[in-house]
Amino acid sequence: AFTVYDYSRPGGIRTPAPAAMRIPLILELPGKPALKDENGNPVKASLINVEKLEENSYAAELTFVADMKGREKHHYTLDIIDELSGRSGATAPASGDLRLSNGKVSIDLSSRGLITPGSNGSCKMLDPFITYKTKKKPVRYGAEEFIVEKIYNEYLDGLQRAKLKAEIPFDTPEGEFTVKVEYVFSVYDDLPYIIVDVDVDRKSVV
């Protein structure tokens, strides 16, 4: 069991506003989260970012949407059922373009990057790049191709997630380096916006 508090200042927001909750967990085995509120009502919840730590130990995050207002607290109970141990591989390339949509917001992920529908066709929204300067003028290096991946070792209810990956190689006097960029997009059924987790890592390929 756990409690979620809203620590907004007194006199602040009084109208409940939906927001995504993310609770870190340590589990013996990951699986489907069975979440209930203080009245025993089931709450749509997902288990994401599952990572094996040691034998019989996993890190993960519990995520769900809660309506909170200033100085309010909600109590929840959690059980883990339907273990995920039979699922192999955390991610795998998608067979083509992938759309995430909840009726309020939508995005299309493709090898060209993040594409959103527009009145005049699709428009590119994501353009990661590196600007590197030596003794000459700055040079801009961009990602030429993206990889769309589905995430398989998560248990999702009321949530859609997908990963977009890219590499940006660039030259330096010390040799060639590559910046790896990963975006994980989360579209909740009950939220009118998209949440994005970004991870950037640099490695030498000399």
Tab-separated table of N, CA, C and O in Angstrom, residues 67-187:
chain	number	residue	atom	x	y	z
A	67	ASP	N	-6.529	12.004	-10.488
A	67	ASP	CA	-7.070	13.361	-10.421
A	67	ASP	C	-6.743	13.926	-9.051
A	67	ASP	O	-7.248	13.452	-8.034
A	68	MET	N	-5.913	14.969	-9.032
A	68	MET	CA	-5.467	15.532	-7.752
A	68	MET	C	-5.808	17.015	-7.701
A	68	MET	O	-5.806	17.701	-8.716
A	69	LYS	N	-6.071	17.496	-6.491
A	69	LYS	CA	-6.210	18.926	-6.272
A	69	LYS	C	-5.348	19.315	-5.077
A	69	LYS	O	-4.834	18.445	-4.371
A	70	GLY	N	-5.177	20.607	-4.865
A	70	GLY	CA	-4.250	21.094	-3.860
A	70	GLY	C	-4.432	20.484	-2.486
A	70	GLY	O	-5.555	20.400	-1.980
A	71	ARG	N	-3.315	20.005	-1.891
A	71	ARG	CA	-3.261	19.461	-0.528
A	71	ARG	C	-4.073	18.191	-0.372
A	71	ARG	O	-4.503	17.845	0.730
A	72	GLU	N	-4.282	17.454	-1.452
A	72	GLU	CA	-5.078	16.234	-1.401
A	72	GLU	C	-4.153	15.022	-1.353
A	72	GLU	O	-3.011	15.066	-1.808
A	73	LYS	N	-4.651	13.910	-0.800
A	73	LYS	CA	-3.889	12.668	-0.795
A	73	LYS	C	-4.811	11.502	-1.133
A	73	LYS	O	-5.982	11.491	-0.773
A	74	HIS	N	-4.239	10.529	-1.871
A	74	HIS	CA	-4.980	9.335	-2.274
A	74	HIS	C	-4.223	8.102	-1.807
A	74	HIS	O	-2.993	8.046	-1.900
A	75	HIS	N	-4.968	7.115	-1.322
A	75	HIS	CA	-4.370	5.859	-0.862
A	75	HIS	C	-4.626	4.758	-1.891
A	75	HIS	O	-5.715	4.670	-2.470
A	76	TYR	N	-3.618	3.903	-2.097
A	76	TYR	CA	-3.724	2.829	-3.081
A	76	TYR	C	-3.139	1.531	-2.504
A	76	TYR	O	-2.264	1.561	-1.641
A	77	THR	N	-3.647	0.413	-3.024
A	77	THR	CA	-3.052	-0.892	-2.733
A	77	THR	C	-2.647	-1.536	-4.050
A	77	THR	O	-3.307	-1.357	-5.075
A	78	LEU	N	-1.549	-2.300	-4.032
A	78	LEU	CA	-0.993	-2.861	-5.262
A	78	LEU	C	-0.641	-4.326	-5.090
A	78	LEU	O	-0.028	-4.717	-4.097
A	79	ASP	N	-1.034	-5.125	-6.075
A	79	ASP	CA	-0.605	-6.522	-6.184
A	79	ASP	C	-0.035	-6.715	-7.586
A	79	ASP	O	-0.483	-6.074	-8.542
A	80	ILE	N	0.945	-7.610	-7.705
A	80	ILE	CA	1.526	-7.947	-9.005
A	80	ILE	C	1.091	-9.353	-9.374
A	80	ILE	O	1.322	-10.306	-8.630
A	81	ILE	N	0.433	-9.485	-10.547
A	81	ILE	CA	-0.062	-10.783	-10.994
A	81	ILE	C	0.413	-11.034	-12.429
A	81	ILE	O	1.003	-10.152	-13.065
A	82	ASP	N	0.168	-12.243	-12.947
A	82	ASP	CA	0.518	-12.578	-14.331
A	82	ASP	C	1.957	-12.186	-14.645
A	82	ASP	O	2.226	-11.249	-15.397
A	83	GLU	N	2.901	-12.897	-14.077
A	83	GLU	CA	4.304	-12.525	-14.187
A	83	GLU	C	4.757	-12.406	-15.637
A	83	GLU	O	4.301	-13.119	-16.523
A	84	LEU	N	5.718	-11.496	-15.871
A	84	LEU	CA	6.219	-11.204	-17.204
A	84	LEU	C	7.433	-12.036	-17.574
A	84	LEU	O	8.040	-11.817	-18.615
A	85	SER	N	7.816	-12.964	-16.733
A	85	SER	CA	9.080	-13.672	-16.913
A	85	SER	C	9.166	-14.411	-18.250
A	85	SER	O	10.240	-14.690	-18.749
A	86	GLY	N	8.017	-14.740	-18.857
A	86	GLY	CA	8.044	-15.465	-20.121
A	86	GLY	C	8.306	-14.598	-21.331
A	86	GLY	O	8.511	-15.088	-22.430
A	87	ARG	N	8.317	-13.286	-21.161
A	87	ARG	CA	8.523	-12.379	-22.284
A	87	ARG	C	10.015	-12.163	-22.503
A	87	ARG	O	10.735	-11.768	-21.592
A	88	SER	N	10.489	-12.409	-23.707
A	88	SER	CA	11.903	-12.258	-24.004
A	88	SER	C	12.141	-10.978	-24.784
A	88	SER	O	11.356	-10.614	-25.660
A	89	GLY	N	13.234	-10.300	-24.455
A	89	GLY	CA	13.603	-9.096	-25.188
A	89	GLY	C	12.851	-7.879	-24.706
A	89	GLY	O	11.637	-7.886	-24.590
A	90	ALA	N	13.582	-6.811	-24.409
A	90	ALA	CA	12.951	-5.593	-23.928
A	90	ALA	C	12.310	-4.809	-25.061
A	90	ALA	O	11.215	-4.279	-24.928
A	91	THR	N	12.993	-4.739	-26.209
A	91	THR	CA	12.465	-4.006	-27.346
A	91	THR	C	12.743	-4.784	-28.626
A	91	THR	O	13.586	-5.682	-28.647
A	92	ALA	N	12.043	-4.409	-29.685
A	92	ALA	CA	12.277	-4.994	-31.013
A	92	ALA	C	11.826	-3.985	-32.045
A	92	ALA	O	10.868	-3.233	-31.816
A	93	PRO	N	12.508	-3.917	-33.190
A	93	PRO	CA	12.123	-2.957	-34.226
A	93	PRO	C	10.689	-3.175	-34.692
A	93	PRO	O	10.230	-4.301	-34.840
A	94	ALA	N	9.991	-2.079	-34.900
A	94	ALA	CA	8.637	-2.168	-35.446
A	94	ALA	C	8.719	-2.469	-36.938
A	94	ALA	O	9.694	-2.146	-37.606
A	95	SER	N	7.685	-3.102	-37.480
A	95	SER	CA	7.688	-3.499	-38.883
A	95	SER	C	7.534	-2.310	-39.825
A	95	SER	O	7.847	-2.390	-41.005
A	96	GLY	N	7.055	-1.191	-39.321
A	96	GLY	CA	6.863	0.004	-40.145
A	96	GLY	C	6.599	1.196	-39.259
A	96	GLY	O	7.017	1.234	-38.097
A	97	ASP	N	5.905	2.191	-39.802
A	97	ASP	CA	5.538	3.350	-38.999
A	97	ASP	C	4.611	2.922	-37.865
A	97	ASP	O	3.872	1.947	-37.981
A	98	LEU	N	4.665	3.664	-36.775
A	98	LEU	CA	3.878	3.311	-35.600
A	98	LEU	C	3.155	4.546	-35.099
A	98	LEU	O	3.776	5.604	-34.919
A	99	ARG	N	1.860	4.433	-34.881
A	99	ARG	CA	1.063	5.562	-34.389
A	99	ARG	C	0.644	5.317	-32.952
A	99	ARG	O	0.218	4.217	-32.586
A	100	LEU	N	0.751	6.363	-32.145
A	100	LEU	CA	0.223	6.378	-30.783
A	100	LEU	C	-0.876	7.423	-30.736
A	100	LEU	O	-0.661	8.579	-31.098
A	101	SER	N	-2.066	7.026	-30.278
A	101	SER	CA	-3.190	7.956	-30.284
A	101	SER	C	-4.192	7.576	-29.207
A	101	SER	O	-4.421	6.393	-28.944
A	102	ASN	N	-4.794	8.594	-28.590
A	102	ASN	CA	-5.835	8.342	-27.597
A	102	ASN	C	-7.125	9.098	-27.913
A	102	ASN	O	-8.014	9.204	-27.055
A	103	GLY	N	-7.225	9.660	-29.113
A	103	GLY	CA	-8.406	10.430	-29.483
A	103	GLY	C	-8.274	11.910	-29.186
A	103	GLY	O	-8.994	12.730	-29.763
A	104	LYS	N	-7.348	12.262	-28.291
A	104	LYS	CA	-7.094	13.671	-27.971
A	104	LYS	C	-5.804	14.150	-28.618
A	104	LYS	O	-5.722	15.272	-29.119
A	105	VAL	N	-4.784	13.303	-28.569
A	105	VAL	CA	-3.488	13.604	-29.178
A	105	VAL	C	-3.013	12.373	-29.937
A	105	VAL	O	-3.393	11.239	-29.608
A	106	SER	N	-2.185	12.584	-30.953
A	106	SER	CA	-1.634	11.454	-31.696
A	106	SER	C	-0.290	11.850	-32.281
A	106	SER	O	-0.053	13.020	-32.592
A	107	ILE	N	0.600	10.864	-32.414
A	107	ILE	CA	1.881	11.068	-33.061
A	107	ILE	C	2.195	9.839	-33.903
A	107	ILE	O	1.739	8.733	-33.610
A	108	ASP	N	2.955	10.042	-34.966
A	108	ASP	CA	3.405	8.957	-35.827
A	108	ASP	C	4.926	8.861	-35.725
A	108	ASP	O	5.625	9.860	-35.916
A	109	LEU	N	5.432	7.686	-35.428
A	109	LEU	CA	6.867	7.446	-35.363
A	109	LEU	C	7.281	6.675	-36.604
A	109	LEU	O	6.655	5.677	-36.966
A	110	SER	N	8.361	7.132	-37.267
A	110	SER	CA	8.811	6.471	-38.483
A	110	SER	C	10.321	6.586	-38.599
A	110	SER	O	10.977	7.236	-37.773
A	111	SER	N	10.885	5.972	-39.641
A	111	SER	CA	12.324	6.046	-39.879
A	111	SER	C	12.766	7.458	-40.213
A	111	SER	O	13.955	7.772	-40.187
A	112	ARG	N	11.819	8.337	-40.498
A	112	ARG	CA	12.133	9.748	-40.747
A	112	ARG	C	12.107	10.573	-39.469
A	112	ARG	O	12.470	11.750	-39.473
A	113	GLY	N	11.646	9.983	-38.389
A	113	GLY	CA	11.603	10.693	-37.118
A	113	GLY	C	10.197	10.738	-36.567
A	113	GLY	O	9.385	9.835	-36.781
A	114	LEU	N	9.894	11.812	-35.849
A	114	LEU	CA	8.574	12.005	-35.254
A	114	LEU	C	7.733	12.839	-36.203
A	114	LEU	O	8.089	13.968	-36.527
A	115	ILE	N	6.633	12.285	-36.644
A	115	ILE	CA	5.783	12.955	-37.612
A	115	ILE	C	4.408	13.179	-36.989
A	115	ILE	O	3.842	12.284	-36.372
A	116	THR	N	3.876	14.385	-37.152
A	116	THR	CA	2.531	14.663	-36.652
A	116	THR	C	1.642	15.094	-37.813
A	116	THR	O	2.081	15.824	-38.703
A	117	PRO	N	0.384	14.657	-37.833
A	117	PRO	CA	-0.511	15.051	-38.931
A	117	PRO	C	-0.753	16.552	-38.939
A	117	PRO	O	-0.935	17.178	-37.899
A	118	GLY	N	-0.731	17.161	-40.116
A	118	GLY	CA	-0.987	18.584	-40.261
A	118	GLY	C	-1.967	18.831	-41.396
A	118	GLY	O	-2.319	17.933	-42.150
A	119	SER	N	-2.404	20.073	-41.537
A	119	SER	CA	-3.393	20.408	-42.560
A	119	SER	C	-2.837	20.237	-43.971
A	119	SER	O	-3.575	19.971	-44.906
A	120	ASN	N	-1.522	20.376	-44.130
A	120	ASN	CA	-0.895	20.244	-45.443
A	120	ASN	C	-0.045	18.983	-45.531
A	120	ASN	O	0.998	18.961	-46.169
A	121	GLY	N	-0.471	17.926	-44.876
A	121	GLY	CA	0.325	16.704	-44.848
A	121	GLY	C	1.094	16.604	-43.551
A	121	GLY	O	0.864	17.338	-42.599
A	122	SER	N	2.069	15.691	-43.519
A	122	SER	CA	2.830	15.470	-42.297
A	122	SER	C	3.934	16.520	-42.145
A	122	SER	O	4.479	17.029	-43.121
A	123	CYS	N	4.240	16.833	-40.908
A	123	CYS	CA	5.315	17.783	-40.633
A	123	CYS	C	6.262	17.172	-39.607
A	123	CYS	O	5.841	16.532	-38.657
A	124	LYS	N	7.543	17.371	-39.815
A	124	LYS	CA	8.544	16.798	-38.929
A	124	LYS	C	8.639	17.633	-37.656
A	124	LYS	O	8.723	18.855	-37.714
A	125	MET	N	8.646	16.964	-36.505
A	125	MET	CA	8.670	17.664	-35.229
A	125	MET	C	9.962	17.435	-34.452
A	125	MET	O	10.247	18.159	-33.521
A	126	LEU	N	10.721	16.430	-34.831
A	126	LEU	CA	11.878	16.046	-34.044
A	126	LEU	C	13.126	16.101	-34.916
A	126	LEU	O	13.187	15.460	-35.965
A	127	ASP	N	14.128	16.867	-34.492
A	127	ASP	CA	15.331	17.032	-35.305
A	127	ASP	C	16.551	17.162	-34.394
A	127	ASP	O	17.117	18.253	-34.238
A	128	PRO	N	16.984	16.065	-33.759
A	128	PRO	CA	18.161	16.149	-32.892
A	128	PRO	C	19.423	16.410	-33.709
A	128	PRO	O	19.563	15.920	-34.834
A	129	PHE	N	20.337	17.195	-33.147
A	129	PHE	CA	21.570	17.492	-33.858
A	129	PHE	C	22.683	17.846	-32.871
A	129	PHE	O	22.428	18.150	-31.700
A	130	ILE	N	23.913	17.800	-33.370
A	130	ILE	CA	25.097	18.194	-32.612
A	130	ILE	C	25.784	19.320	-33.388
A	130	ILE	O	25.965	19.225	-34.606
A	131	THR	N	26.151	20.377	-32.685
A	131	THR	CA	26.961	21.441	-33.286
A	131	THR	C	28.351	21.393	-32.659
A	131	THR	O	28.487	21.547	-31.442
A	132	TYR	N	29.359	21.123	-33.490
A	132	TYR	CA	30.730	21.008	-32.978
A	132	TYR	C	31.608	22.065	-33.660
A	132	TYR	O	31.588	22.212	-34.876
A	133	LYS	N	32.387	22.759	-32.840
A	133	LYS	CA	33.229	23.842	-33.359
A	133	LYS	C	34.691	23.572	-33.040
A	133	LYS	O	35.051	23.291	-31.897
A	134	THR	N	35.542	23.632	-34.049
A	134	THR	CA	36.993	23.564	-33.840
A	134	THR	C	37.536	24.965	-34.103
A	134	THR	O	36.963	25.950	-33.655
A	135	LYS	N	38.645	25.077	-34.829
A	135	LYS	CA	39.176	26.395	-35.158
A	135	LYS	C	38.413	27.026	-36.309
A	135	LYS	O	38.510	28.220	-36.559
A	136	LYS	N	37.661	26.180	-37.026
A	136	LYS	CA	36.854	26.686	-38.114
A	136	LYS	C	35.460	27.014	-37.613
A	136	LYS	O	35.173	26.970	-36.417
A	137	LYS	N	34.556	27.336	-38.516
A	137	LYS	CA	33.195	27.663	-38.108
A	137	LYS	C	32.474	26.410	-37.612
A	137	LYS	O	32.841	25.276	-37.956
A	138	PRO	N	31.449	26.580	-36.790
A	138	PRO	CA	30.712	25.422	-36.256
A	138	PRO	C	30.097	24.576	-37.372
A	138	PRO	O	29.667	25.094	-38.400
A	139	VAL	N	30.113	23.265	-37.143
A	139	VAL	CA	29.528	22.328	-38.094
A	139	VAL	C	28.335	21.642	-37.422
A	139	VAL	O	28.433	21.190	-36.279
A	140	ARG	N	27.238	21.557	-38.130
A	140	ARG	CA	26.026	20.945	-37.592
A	140	ARG	C	25.901	19.522	-38.114
A	140	ARG	O	25.916	19.288	-39.325
A	141	TYR	N	25.799	18.554	-37.209
A	141	TYR	CA	25.627	17.148	-37.569
A	141	TYR	C	24.244	16.702	-37.105
A	141	TYR	O	23.857	16.932	-35.960
A	142	GLY	N	23.507	16.040	-37.984
A	142	GLY	CA	22.172	15.583	-37.636
A	142	GLY	C	22.023	14.088	-37.784
A	142	GLY	O	22.906	13.392	-38.288
A	143	ALA	N	20.879	13.584	-37.321
A	143	ALA	CA	20.562	12.162	-37.458
A	143	ALA	C	19.978	11.917	-38.839
A	143	ALA	O	19.082	12.639	-39.284
A	144	GLU	N	20.508	10.906	-39.531
A	144	GLU	CA	20.027	10.609	-40.874
A	144	GLU	C	18.851	9.643	-40.874
A	144	GLU	O	18.032	9.660	-41.784
A	145	GLU	N	18.769	8.801	-39.858
A	145	GLU	CA	17.711	7.794	-39.831
A	145	GLU	C	17.343	7.475	-38.390
A	145	GLU	O	18.180	7.537	-37.495
A	146	PHE	N	16.087	7.140	-38.186
A	146	PHE	CA	15.587	6.761	-36.873
A	146	PHE	C	15.147	5.299	-36.898
A	146	PHE	O	14.779	4.767	-37.948
A	147	ILE	N	15.179	4.688	-35.739
A	147	ILE	CA	14.687	3.320	-35.579
A	147	ILE	C	13.504	3.352	-34.617
A	147	ILE	O	13.611	3.874	-33.499
A	148	VAL	N	12.379	2.819	-35.046
A	148	VAL	CA	11.187	2.742	-34.208
A	148	VAL	C	11.152	1.372	-33.542
A	148	VAL	O	11.300	0.351	-34.216
A	149	GLU	N	10.970	1.338	-32.239
A	149	GLU	CA	10.946	0.070	-31.511
A	149	GLU	C	9.703	-0.040	-30.646
A	149	GLU	O	9.284	0.928	-30.003
A	150	LYS	N	9.135	-1.238	-30.634
A	150	LYS	CA	8.095	-1.569	-29.667
A	150	LYS	C	8.759	-2.064	-28.388
A	150	LYS	O	9.842	-2.642	-28.427
A	151	ILE	N	8.113	-1.830	-27.269
A	151	ILE	CA	8.650	-2.248	-25.973
A	151	ILE	C	7.830	-3.434	-25.489
A	151	ILE	O	6.614	-3.335	-25.324
A	152	TYR	N	8.497	-4.569	-25.242
A	152	TYR	CA	7.773	-5.814	-24.978
A	152	TYR	C	7.777	-6.258	-23.511
A	152	TYR	O	6.966	-7.085	-23.130
A	153	ASN	N	8.695	-5.770	-22.716
A	153	ASN	CA	8.758	-6.269	-21.342
A	153	ASN	C	8.043	-5.338	-20.366
A	153	ASN	O	8.449	-5.198	-19.217
A	154	GLU	N	6.976	-4.702	-20.837
A	154	GLU	CA	6.155	-3.848	-19.982
A	154	GLU	C	4.721	-4.355	-19.998
A	154	GLU	O	4.298	-5.032	-20.940
A	155	TYR	N	3.990	-4.035	-18.962
A	155	TYR	CA	2.578	-4.428	-18.883
A	155	TYR	C	1.752	-3.147	-18.882
A	155	TYR	O	1.783	-2.392	-17.922
A	156	LEU	N	1.035	-2.886	-19.988
A	156	LEU	CA	0.363	-1.610	-20.180
A	156	LEU	C	-1.149	-1.741	-20.111
A	156	LEU	O	-1.732	-2.645	-20.714
A	157	ASP	N	-1.765	-0.823	-19.383
A	157	ASP	CA	-3.223	-0.733	-19.310
A	157	ASP	C	-3.579	0.750	-19.292
A	157	ASP	O	-3.239	1.469	-18.352
A	158	GLY	N	-4.251	1.223	-20.354
A	158	GLY	CA	-4.564	2.640	-20.443
A	158	GLY	C	-3.371	3.472	-20.862
A	158	GLY	O	-3.354	4.689	-20.645
A	159	LEU	N	-2.387	2.850	-21.481
A	159	LEU	CA	-1.141	3.530	-21.845
A	159	LEU	C	-0.550	2.891	-23.095
A	159	LEU	O	-0.548	1.663	-23.222
A	160	GLN	N	-0.063	3.728	-24.008
A	160	GLN	CA	0.679	3.271	-25.182
A	160	GLN	C	2.089	3.858	-25.122
A	160	GLN	O	2.266	5.031	-24.797
A	161	ARG	N	3.076	2.998	-25.447
A	161	ARG	CA	4.468	3.468	-25.398
A	161	ARG	C	5.247	2.913	-26.583
A	161	ARG	O	4.983	1.803	-27.043
A	162	ALA	N	6.214	3.685	-27.040
A	162	ALA	CA	7.108	3.242	-28.102
A	162	ALA	C	8.400	4.033	-27.999
A	162	ALA	O	8.443	5.123	-27.404
A	163	LYS	N	9.460	3.461	-28.571
A	163	LYS	CA	10.789	4.069	-28.497
A	163	LYS	C	11.245	4.489	-29.885
A	163	LYS	O	11.032	3.791	-30.873
A	164	LEU	N	11.897	5.660	-29.946
A	164	LEU	CA	12.493	6.171	-31.177
A	164	LEU	C	13.978	6.397	-30.911
A	164	LEU	O	14.342	7.123	-29.983
A	165	LYS	N	14.840	5.756	-31.730
A	165	LYS	CA	16.284	5.815	-31.514
A	165	LYS	C	16.980	6.423	-32.726
A	165	LYS	O	16.538	6.246	-33.862
A	166	ALA	N	18.089	7.119	-32.459
A	166	ALA	CA	18.885	7.690	-33.538
A	166	ALA	C	20.332	7.793	-33.090
A	166	ALA	O	20.633	7.834	-31.889
A	167	GLU	N	21.241	7.816	-34.071
A	167	GLU	CA	22.662	8.028	-33.813
A	167	GLU	C	23.137	9.223	-34.626
A	167	GLU	O	22.760	9.392	-35.786
A	168	ILE	N	23.985	10.050	-33.991
A	168	ILE	CA	24.524	11.238	-34.652
A	168	ILE	C	26.052	11.153	-34.613
A	168	ILE	O	26.685	11.466	-33.601
A	169	PRO	N	26.703	10.714	-35.684
A	169	PRO	CA	28.165	10.693	-35.715
A	169	PRO	C	28.719	12.082	-36.031
A	169	PRO	O	28.131	12.832	-36.804
A	170	PHE	N	29.840	12.435	-35.400
A	170	PHE	CA	30.475	13.720	-35.699
A	170	PHE	C	31.988	13.599	-35.518
A	170	PHE	O	32.484	12.779	-34.741
A	171	ASP	N	32.720	14.407	-36.267
A	171	ASP	CA	34.187	14.366	-36.286
A	171	ASP	C	34.770	15.392	-35.338
A	171	ASP	O	34.282	16.526	-35.232
A	172	THR	N	35.851	14.986	-34.649
A	172	THR	CA	36.605	15.866	-33.766
A	172	THR	C	38.093	15.649	-34.039
A	172	THR	O	38.469	14.656	-34.679
A	173	PRO	N	38.975	16.530	-33.559
A	173	PRO	CA	40.416	16.305	-33.720
A	173	PRO	C	40.896	15.014	-33.062
A	173	PRO	O	41.914	14.447	-33.454
A	174	GLU	N	40.148	14.518	-32.080
A	174	GLU	CA	40.520	13.278	-31.393
A	174	GLU	C	39.959	12.037	-32.082
A	174	GLU	O	40.247	10.911	-31.679
A	175	GLY	N	39.164	12.219	-33.102
A	175	GLY	CA	38.564	11.084	-33.794
A	175	GLY	C	37.062	11.259	-33.950
A	175	GLY	O	36.511	12.338	-33.701
A	176	GLU	N	36.418	10.194	-34.360
A	176	GLU	CA	34.973	10.236	-34.588
A	176	GLU	C	34.235	9.768	-33.340
A	176	GLU	O	34.610	8.792	-32.701
A	177	PHE	N	33.182	10.481	-32.996
A	177	PHE	CA	32.324	10.118	-31.873
A	177	PHE	C	30.896	9.960	-32.378
A	177	PHE	O	30.538	10.480	-33.445
A	178	THR	N	30.113	9.255	-31.603
A	178	THR	CA	28.701	9.086	-31.932
A	178	THR	C	27.854	9.383	-30.704
A	178	THR	O	28.135	8.886	-29.616
A	179	VAL	N	26.850	10.207	-30.891
A	179	VAL	CA	25.879	10.478	-29.838
A	179	VAL	C	24.642	9.626	-30.108
A	179	VAL	O	24.064	9.678	-31.197
A	180	LYS	N	24.280	8.816	-29.142
A	180	LYS	CA	23.075	7.988	-29.252
A	180	LYS	C	21.934	8.679	-28.506
A	180	LYS	O	22.076	9.066	-27.345
A	181	VAL	N	20.825	8.826	-29.179
A	181	VAL	CA	19.655	9.494	-28.605
A	181	VAL	C	18.483	8.525	-28.607
A	181	VAL	O	18.212	7.863	-29.616
A	182	GLU	N	17.810	8.428	-27.479
A	182	GLU	CA	16.624	7.580	-27.365
A	182	GLU	C	15.473	8.390	-26.780
A	182	GLU	O	15.632	9.094	-25.784
A	183	TYR	N	14.325	8.287	-27.413
A	183	TYR	CA	13.104	8.928	-26.936
A	183	TYR	C	12.070	7.841	-26.664
A	183	TYR	O	11.830	6.992	-27.516
A	184	VAL	N	11.460	7.873	-25.497
A	184	VAL	CA	10.346	6.977	-25.202
A	184	VAL	C	9.095	7.837	-25.042
A	184	VAL	O	9.036	8.713	-24.173
A	185	PHE	N	8.117	7.591	-25.898
A	185	PHE	CA	6.883	8.371	-25.909
A	185	PHE	C	5.787	7.606	-25.180
A	185	PHE	O	5.571	6.419	-25.432
A	186	SER	N	5.088	8.304	-24.289
A	186	SER	CA	3.992	7.712	-23.525
A	186	SER	C	2.713	8.490	-23.786
A	186	SER	O	2.665	9.709	-23.574
A	187	VAL	N	1.691	7.776	-24.262
A	187	VAL	CA	0.380	8.380	-24.498
A	187	VAL	C	-0.626	7.673	-23.588
A	187	VAL	O	-0.947	6.500	-23.791
